[in-house]
Coordinates of C-alpha atoms in Angstrom, one line a residue:
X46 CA 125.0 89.8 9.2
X47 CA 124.7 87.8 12.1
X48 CA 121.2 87.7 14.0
X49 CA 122.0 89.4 17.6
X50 CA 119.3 89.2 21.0
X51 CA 120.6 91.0 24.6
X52 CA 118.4 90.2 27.2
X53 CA 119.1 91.6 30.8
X54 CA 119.9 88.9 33.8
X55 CA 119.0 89.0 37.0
X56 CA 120.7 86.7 38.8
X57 CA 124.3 86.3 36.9
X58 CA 125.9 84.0 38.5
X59 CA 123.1 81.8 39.0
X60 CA 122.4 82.0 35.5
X61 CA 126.1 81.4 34.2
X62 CA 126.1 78.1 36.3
X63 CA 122.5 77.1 34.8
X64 CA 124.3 78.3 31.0
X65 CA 127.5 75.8 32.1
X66 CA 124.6 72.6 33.2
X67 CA 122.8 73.2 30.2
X68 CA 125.6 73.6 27.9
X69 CA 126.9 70.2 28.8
X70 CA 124.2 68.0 27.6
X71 CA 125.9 68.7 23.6
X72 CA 129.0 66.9 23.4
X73 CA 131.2 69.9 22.3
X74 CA 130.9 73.5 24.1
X75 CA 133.2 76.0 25.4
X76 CA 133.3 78.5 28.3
X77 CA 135.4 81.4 28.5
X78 CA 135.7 83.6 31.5
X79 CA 137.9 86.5 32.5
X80 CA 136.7 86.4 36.0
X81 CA 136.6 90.1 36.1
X82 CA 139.9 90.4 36.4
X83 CA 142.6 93.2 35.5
X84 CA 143.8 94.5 32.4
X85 CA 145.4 91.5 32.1
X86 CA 142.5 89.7 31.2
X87 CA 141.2 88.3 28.3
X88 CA 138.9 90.6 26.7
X89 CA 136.0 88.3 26.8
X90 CA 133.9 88.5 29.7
X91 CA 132.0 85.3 30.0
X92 CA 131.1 83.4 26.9
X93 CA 130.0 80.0 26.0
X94 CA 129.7 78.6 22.7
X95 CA 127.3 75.8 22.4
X96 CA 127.4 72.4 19.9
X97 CA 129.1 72.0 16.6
X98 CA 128.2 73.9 13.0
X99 CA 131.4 72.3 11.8
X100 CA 134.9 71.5 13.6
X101 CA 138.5 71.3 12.5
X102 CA 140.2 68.3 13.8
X103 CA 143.7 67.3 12.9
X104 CA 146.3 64.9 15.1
X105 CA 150.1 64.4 13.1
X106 CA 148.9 66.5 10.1
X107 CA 150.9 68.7 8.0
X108 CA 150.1 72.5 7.2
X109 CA 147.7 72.8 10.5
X110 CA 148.3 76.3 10.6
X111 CA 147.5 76.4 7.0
X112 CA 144.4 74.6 7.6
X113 CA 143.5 76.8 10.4
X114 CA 143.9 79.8 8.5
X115 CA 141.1 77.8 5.7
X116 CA 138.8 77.2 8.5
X117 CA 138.9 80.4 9.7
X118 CA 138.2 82.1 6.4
X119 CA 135.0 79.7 5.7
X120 CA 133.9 80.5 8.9
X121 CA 130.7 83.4 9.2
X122 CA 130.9 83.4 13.3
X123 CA 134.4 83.4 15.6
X124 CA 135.7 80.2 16.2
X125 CA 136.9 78.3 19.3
X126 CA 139.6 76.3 20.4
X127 CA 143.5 75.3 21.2
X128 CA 146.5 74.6 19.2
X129 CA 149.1 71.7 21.3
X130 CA 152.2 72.6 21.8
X131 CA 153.6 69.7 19.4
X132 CA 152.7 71.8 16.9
X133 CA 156.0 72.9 17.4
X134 CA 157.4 69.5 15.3
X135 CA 155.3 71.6 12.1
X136 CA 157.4 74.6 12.9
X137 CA 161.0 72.9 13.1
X138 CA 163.0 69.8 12.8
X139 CA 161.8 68.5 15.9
X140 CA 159.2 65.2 17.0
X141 CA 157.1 64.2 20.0
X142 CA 158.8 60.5 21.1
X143 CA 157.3 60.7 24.9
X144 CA 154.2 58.5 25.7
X145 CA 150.9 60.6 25.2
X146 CA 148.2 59.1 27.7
X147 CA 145.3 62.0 26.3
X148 CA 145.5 61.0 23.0
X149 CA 143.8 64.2 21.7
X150 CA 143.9 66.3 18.5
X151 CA 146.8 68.5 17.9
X152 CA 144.8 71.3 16.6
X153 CA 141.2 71.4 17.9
X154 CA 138.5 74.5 16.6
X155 CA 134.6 74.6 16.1
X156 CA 132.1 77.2 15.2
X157 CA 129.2 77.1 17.6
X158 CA 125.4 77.1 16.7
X159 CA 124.8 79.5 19.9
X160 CA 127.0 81.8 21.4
X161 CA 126.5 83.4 24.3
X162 CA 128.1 86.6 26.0
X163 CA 127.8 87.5 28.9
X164 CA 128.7 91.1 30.0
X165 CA 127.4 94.2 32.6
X166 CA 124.8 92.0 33.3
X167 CA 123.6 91.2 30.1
X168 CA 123.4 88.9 28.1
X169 CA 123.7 88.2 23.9
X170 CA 123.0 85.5 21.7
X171 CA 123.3 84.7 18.1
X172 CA 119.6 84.1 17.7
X173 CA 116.9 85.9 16.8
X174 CA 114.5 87.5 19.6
X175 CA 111.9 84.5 20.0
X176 CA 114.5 82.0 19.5
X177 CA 116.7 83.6 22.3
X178 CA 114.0 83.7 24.9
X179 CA 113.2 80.0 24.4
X180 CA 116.6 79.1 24.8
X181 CA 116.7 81.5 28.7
X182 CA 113.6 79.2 29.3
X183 CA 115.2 76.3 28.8
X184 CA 118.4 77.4 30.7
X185 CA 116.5 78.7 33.7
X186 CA 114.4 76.0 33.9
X187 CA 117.5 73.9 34.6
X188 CA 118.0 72.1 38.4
X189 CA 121.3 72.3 40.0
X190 CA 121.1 69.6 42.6
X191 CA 123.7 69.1 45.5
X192 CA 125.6 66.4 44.2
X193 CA 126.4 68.5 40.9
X194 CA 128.7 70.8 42.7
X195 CA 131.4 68.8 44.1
X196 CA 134.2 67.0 42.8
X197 CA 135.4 63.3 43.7
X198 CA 137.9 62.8 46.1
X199 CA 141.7 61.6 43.6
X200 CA 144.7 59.9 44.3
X201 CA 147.3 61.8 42.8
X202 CA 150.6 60.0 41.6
X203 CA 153.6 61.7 40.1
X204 CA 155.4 60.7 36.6
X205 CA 158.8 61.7 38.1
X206 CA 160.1 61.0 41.3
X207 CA 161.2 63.9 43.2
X208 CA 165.0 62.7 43.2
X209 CA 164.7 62.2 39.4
X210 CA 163.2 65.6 39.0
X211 CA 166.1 67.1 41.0
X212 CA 169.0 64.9 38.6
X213 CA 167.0 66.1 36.0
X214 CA 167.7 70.0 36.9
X215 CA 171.6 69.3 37.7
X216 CA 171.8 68.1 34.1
X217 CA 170.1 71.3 32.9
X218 CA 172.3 73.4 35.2
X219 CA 175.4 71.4 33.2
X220 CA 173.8 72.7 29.6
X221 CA 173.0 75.9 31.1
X222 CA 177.1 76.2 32.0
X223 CA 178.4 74.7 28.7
X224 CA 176.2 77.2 27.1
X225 CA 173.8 74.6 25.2
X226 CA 170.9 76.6 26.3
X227 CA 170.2 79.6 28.8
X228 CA 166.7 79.2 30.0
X229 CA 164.3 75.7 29.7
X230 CA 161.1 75.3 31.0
X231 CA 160.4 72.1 32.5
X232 CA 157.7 70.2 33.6
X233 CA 156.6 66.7 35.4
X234 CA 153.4 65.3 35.2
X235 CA 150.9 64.8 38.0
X236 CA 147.7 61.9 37.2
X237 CA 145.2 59.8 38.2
X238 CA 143.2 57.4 37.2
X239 CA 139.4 57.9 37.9
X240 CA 135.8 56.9 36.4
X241 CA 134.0 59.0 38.2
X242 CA 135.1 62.6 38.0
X243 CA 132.3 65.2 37.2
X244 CA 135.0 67.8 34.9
X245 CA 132.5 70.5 34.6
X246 CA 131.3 70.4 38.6
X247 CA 135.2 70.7 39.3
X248 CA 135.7 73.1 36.8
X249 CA 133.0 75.5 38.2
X250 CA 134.6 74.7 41.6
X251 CA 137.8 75.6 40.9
X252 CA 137.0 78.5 39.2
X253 CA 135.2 80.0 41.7
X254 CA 137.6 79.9 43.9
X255 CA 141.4 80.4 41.6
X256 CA 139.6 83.4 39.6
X257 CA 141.8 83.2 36.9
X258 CA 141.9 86.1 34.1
X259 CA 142.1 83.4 31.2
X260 CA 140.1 80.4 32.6
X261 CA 138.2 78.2 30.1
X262 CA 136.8 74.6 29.7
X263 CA 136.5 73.0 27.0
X264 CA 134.3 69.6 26.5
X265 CA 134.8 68.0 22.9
X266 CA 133.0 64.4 23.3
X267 CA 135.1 62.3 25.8
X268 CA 138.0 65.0 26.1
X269 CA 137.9 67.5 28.8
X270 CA 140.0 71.0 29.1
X271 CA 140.0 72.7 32.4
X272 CA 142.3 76.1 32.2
X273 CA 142.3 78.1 35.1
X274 CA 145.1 80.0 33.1
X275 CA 146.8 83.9 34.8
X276 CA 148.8 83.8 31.3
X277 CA 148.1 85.6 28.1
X278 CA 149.7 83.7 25.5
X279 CA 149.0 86.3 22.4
X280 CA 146.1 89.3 21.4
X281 CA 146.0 90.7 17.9
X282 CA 143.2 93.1 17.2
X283 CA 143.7 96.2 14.6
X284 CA 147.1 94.9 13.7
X285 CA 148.3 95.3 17.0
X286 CA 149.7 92.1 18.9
X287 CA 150.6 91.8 22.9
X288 CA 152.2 89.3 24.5
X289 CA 152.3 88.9 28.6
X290 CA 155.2 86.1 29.5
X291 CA 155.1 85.5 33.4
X292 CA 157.6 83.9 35.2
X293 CA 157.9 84.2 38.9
X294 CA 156.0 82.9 40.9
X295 CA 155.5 83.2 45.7
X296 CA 152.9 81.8 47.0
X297 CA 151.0 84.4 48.6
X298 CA 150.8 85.0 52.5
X299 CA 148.8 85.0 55.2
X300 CA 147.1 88.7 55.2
X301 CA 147.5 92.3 53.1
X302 CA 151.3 93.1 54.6
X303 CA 152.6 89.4 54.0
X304 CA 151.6 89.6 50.7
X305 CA 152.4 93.3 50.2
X306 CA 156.5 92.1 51.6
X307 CA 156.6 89.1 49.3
X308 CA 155.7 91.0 45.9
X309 CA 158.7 93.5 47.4
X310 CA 160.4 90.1 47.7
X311 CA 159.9 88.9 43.9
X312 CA 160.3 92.1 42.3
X313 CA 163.9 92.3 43.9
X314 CA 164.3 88.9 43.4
X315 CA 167.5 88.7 40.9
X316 CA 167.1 84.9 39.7
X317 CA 162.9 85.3 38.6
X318 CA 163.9 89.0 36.8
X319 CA 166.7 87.0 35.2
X320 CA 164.1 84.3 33.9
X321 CA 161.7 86.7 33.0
X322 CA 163.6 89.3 31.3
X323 CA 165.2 86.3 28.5
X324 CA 161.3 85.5 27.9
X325 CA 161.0 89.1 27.2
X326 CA 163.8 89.1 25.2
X327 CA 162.8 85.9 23.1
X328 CA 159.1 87.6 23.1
X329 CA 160.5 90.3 21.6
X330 CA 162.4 88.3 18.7
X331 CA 159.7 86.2 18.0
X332 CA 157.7 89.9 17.6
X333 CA 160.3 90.9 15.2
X334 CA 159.7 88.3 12.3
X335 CA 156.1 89.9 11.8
X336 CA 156.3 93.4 13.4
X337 CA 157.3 96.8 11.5
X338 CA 160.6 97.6 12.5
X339 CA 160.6 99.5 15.6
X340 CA 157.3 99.2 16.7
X341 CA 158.2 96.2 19.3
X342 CA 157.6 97.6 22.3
X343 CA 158.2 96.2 26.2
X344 CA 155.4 98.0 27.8
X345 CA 155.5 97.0 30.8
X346 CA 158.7 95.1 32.7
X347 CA 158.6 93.0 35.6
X348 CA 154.8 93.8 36.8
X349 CA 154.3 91.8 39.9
X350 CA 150.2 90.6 40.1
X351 CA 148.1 89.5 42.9
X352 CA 146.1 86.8 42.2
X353 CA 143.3 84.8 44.1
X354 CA 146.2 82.5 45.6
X355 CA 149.5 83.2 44.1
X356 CA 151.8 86.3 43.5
X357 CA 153.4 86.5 39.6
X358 CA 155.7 88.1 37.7
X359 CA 154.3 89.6 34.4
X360 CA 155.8 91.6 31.6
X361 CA 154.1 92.9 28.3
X362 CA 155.5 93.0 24.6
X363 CA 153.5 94.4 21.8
X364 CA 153.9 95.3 18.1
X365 CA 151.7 96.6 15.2
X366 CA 152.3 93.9 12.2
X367 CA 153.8 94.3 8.7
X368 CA 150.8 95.1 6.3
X369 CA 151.7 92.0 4.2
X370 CA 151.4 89.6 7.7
X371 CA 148.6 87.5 7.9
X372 CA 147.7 87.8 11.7
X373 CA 147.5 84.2 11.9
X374 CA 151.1 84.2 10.2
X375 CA 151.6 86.4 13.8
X376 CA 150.6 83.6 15.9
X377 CA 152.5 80.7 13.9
X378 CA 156.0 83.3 14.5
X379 CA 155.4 83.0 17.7
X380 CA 155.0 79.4 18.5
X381 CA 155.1 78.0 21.3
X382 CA 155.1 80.5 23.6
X383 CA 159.0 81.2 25.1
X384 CA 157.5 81.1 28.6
X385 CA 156.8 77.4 28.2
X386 CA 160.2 76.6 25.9
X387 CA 163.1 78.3 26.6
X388 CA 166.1 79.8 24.7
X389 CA 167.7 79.4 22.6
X390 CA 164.3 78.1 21.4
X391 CA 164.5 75.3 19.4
X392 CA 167.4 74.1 21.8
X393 CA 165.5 74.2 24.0
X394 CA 162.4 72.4 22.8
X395 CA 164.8 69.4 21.7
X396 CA 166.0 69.2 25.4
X397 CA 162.3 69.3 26.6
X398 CA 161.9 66.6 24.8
X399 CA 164.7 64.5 26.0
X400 CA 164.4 65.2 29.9
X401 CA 160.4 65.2 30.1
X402 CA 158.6 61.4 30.4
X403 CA 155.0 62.4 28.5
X404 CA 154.0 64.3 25.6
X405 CA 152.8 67.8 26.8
X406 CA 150.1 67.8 24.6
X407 CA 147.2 70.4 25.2
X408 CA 149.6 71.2 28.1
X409 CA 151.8 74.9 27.3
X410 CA 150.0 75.2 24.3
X411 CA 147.1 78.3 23.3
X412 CA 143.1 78.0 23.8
X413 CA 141.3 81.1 22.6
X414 CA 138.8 82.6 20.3
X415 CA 139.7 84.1 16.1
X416 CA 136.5 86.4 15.1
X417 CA 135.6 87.1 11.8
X418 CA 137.9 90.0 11.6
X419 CA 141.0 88.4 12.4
X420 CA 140.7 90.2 16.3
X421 CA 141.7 86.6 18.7
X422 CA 143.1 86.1 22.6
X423 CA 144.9 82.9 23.4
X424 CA 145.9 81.6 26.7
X425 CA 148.9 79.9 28.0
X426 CA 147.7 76.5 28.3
X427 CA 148.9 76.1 32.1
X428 CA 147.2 75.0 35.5
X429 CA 145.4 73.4 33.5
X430 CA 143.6 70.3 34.0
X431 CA 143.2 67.8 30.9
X432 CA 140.5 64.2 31.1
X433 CA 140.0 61.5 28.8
X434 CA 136.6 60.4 30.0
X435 CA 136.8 57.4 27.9
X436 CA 140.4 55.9 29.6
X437 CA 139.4 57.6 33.3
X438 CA 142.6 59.5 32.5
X439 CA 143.7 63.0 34.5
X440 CA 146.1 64.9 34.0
X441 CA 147.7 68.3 35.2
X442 CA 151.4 69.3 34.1
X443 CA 153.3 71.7 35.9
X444 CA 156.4 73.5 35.8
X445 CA 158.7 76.2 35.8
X446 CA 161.7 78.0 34.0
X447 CA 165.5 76.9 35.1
X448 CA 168.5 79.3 35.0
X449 CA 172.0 78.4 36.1
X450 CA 171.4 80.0 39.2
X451 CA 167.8 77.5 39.9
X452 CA 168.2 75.4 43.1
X453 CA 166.4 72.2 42.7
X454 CA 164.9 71.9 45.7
X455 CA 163.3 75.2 45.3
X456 CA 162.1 74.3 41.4
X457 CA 160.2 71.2 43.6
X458 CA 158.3 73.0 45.8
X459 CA 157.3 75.9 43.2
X460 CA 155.8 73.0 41.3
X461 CA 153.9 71.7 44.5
X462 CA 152.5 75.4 44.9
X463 CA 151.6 75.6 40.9
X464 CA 149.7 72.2 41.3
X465 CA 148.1 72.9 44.5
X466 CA 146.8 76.3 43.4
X467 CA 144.4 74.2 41.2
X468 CA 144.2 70.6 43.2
X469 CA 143.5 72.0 47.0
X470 CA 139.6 72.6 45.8
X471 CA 139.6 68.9 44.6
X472 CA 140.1 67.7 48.1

């Protein structure tokens, strides 16, 4: 049995930001926050897991699911990490031939020496009473100085022009009509080149302000993950699994009736139900190869969510698995998520390929926690920000789904509000 302290907290957000400075003197932790938000929410508060026991690190492996499954097992605490969407070339006949400037691992998880969850005010750790308390002394003894908080001034640059973006979604519109695919998500990239960003002051800036159900960051040496994430990817606890695909997405408005008009507005709207319901529908078949039959469920359709500066679109699938399904075997069905492919899937996924100019990477795949008992939560790995410290590399991929009925223009500036909904509090 795991050793357990809970101390009460005074201050909590002064101490989470203290937790987040001290954290980031190891070269490998992980914060987790829900931001309070609704049901949607992952169902981990605020939790930080602290330096390396041990670490699973694989790039153009085989069997990483398999190996994941091993690590797991061998593991006495939860473990922490992502899985990259080009784990989809495990899954199918497919490859990754686009240029990857991030150059990280495919599969990334680590079991933490401390963990720490934060909750009602209080606060556990995985150490024993006197342990604990030196640990709070360390942490509140920690300065936060002025130049901490704030974030460097970028110059962003764009991987596709806007006129190639826009030739880009006629062809889709063609394989849409000769029925090569229905749906395709499809992204550009945004970077810049930088030596002096501060990820984890611009990480705690962001956050405070986007308030994301499924934000996270993730610091493993000289790569930096910062998810400010409204998108479950996949929950399993008690052989129960959900799933919350979103497409659809308005920028919100001015004051409480603007907004209250423009979730009217996307609810009604007939091109985002169309998106969204094919996600449900691939959801729901994706559900199917480890469910008990009958038990996959839409519980909710078309649930239009406020959030801190943008108005989505979310539905909810879940299922109870087949005794005989690993729930890891759960997750691998699954992947990658339909909201970040398309369908047909592996269609799809081969036309991703050939229209986008970088490797997605971390980008639209899953970060998340597995415990002991199999219970895990993975995000959709989207507004997120990804560095390589090392090569002054940033990047931030966004997106959207295309139907025959998408107007490119449109697609553009629904990209430009998905990017600025994370870059407007990077000045």
């Amino acid at each position: 049995m795991v050793e357990q302290s809970s101390f009460s907290i005074d201050d909590v957000s002064l101490f989470k930001r203290k937790l987040l400075h001290w954290a980031n003197q190891f070269t490998v932790f992980i914060c987790l926050d829900n931001n309070e938000a609704s049901h949607l929410s992952s169902s981990l508060e605020f939790t930080v897991g602290v330096d390396k026991v041990r670490e699973l690190s694989l790039t153009n492996e085989e069997l990483q699911f398999k190996q994941l499954e091993e690590f797991q097992q061998t593991s006495s605490e939860s473990i922490y990490g992502y899985l990259a969407y080009d784990l989809k070339n495990e899954l199918e006949q497919l490859h990754s031939k686009n240029p990857d400037y991030l150059e990280m691992p495919s599969t990334y998880f680590f079991e933490p020496r401390y963990t720490f969850h934060i909750s009602d005010g209080s606060c556990t750790i995985n150490r024993s009473t006197l342990e604990s308390l030196h640990l709070i002394d360390q942490i509140n003894a920690m300065v936060l100085t002025e130049s901490s908080e704030h974030a460097n001034e970028l110059e962003w640059k764009s991987r596709m022009t806007k006129e190639a973006y826009i030739q880009h979604l006629k062809t889709i519109k063609n394989n849409i009509l000769e029925g090569t695919v229905y749906e395709l998500n499809f992204c550009r990239e945004l970077y810049a080149y930088t030596q002096s960003f501060n990820s984890l002051a611009a990480f705690l800036r962001i956050n405070e302000n986007a308030k994301a159900p499924f934000s996270a960051y993730l610091k493993m040496e000289d790569h930096h993950v910062l998810s400010f994430s409204p998108e479950r990817f996949m929950k399993h606890e008690n052989g129960k699994i959900i799933s919350q695909p979103i497409k659809g997405t308005l920028k919100k408005g001015n004051n409480y009736q603007e907004n209250e008009k423009r979730k009217i507005a996307l609810f009604n709207d007939e091109k985002e139900r169309a998106e969204n319901v094919m996600i449900v529908d691939l959801v729901r078949n994706d559900f199917a190869k480890s469910a008990i039959p009958g038990t996959v469920n839409v519980d909710e359709l078309f649930g239009v969510y406020e959030f801190e500066n943008i108005i989505q679109m979310i539905s909810t699938v879940s299922a109870h698995l087949k005794k005989d399904i690993h729930p890891l075997q759960a997750l691998k069905n699954a992947y990658p998520m339909g909201s970040m492919t398309g369908a047909p899937k592996v269609m799809a996924m081969n036309l991703i390929e050939e229209y986008e100019q970088v490797k997605r990477g971390v980008y639209s795949g899953a970060l998340g926690y597995i415990k002991p008992d199999l219970t895990y939560d993975f995000n959709v790995l989207i507004r997120t920000l990804v560095f390589n410290q090392k090569k002054g590399y940033l990047s931030l991929q966004v997106g959207g789904a295309i139907t025959y009925d998408a107007i490119p223009e449109k697609e553009w500036e629904e990209t430009l509000v998905k990017a600025n909904s994370v870059l407007k509090y990077l000045g």
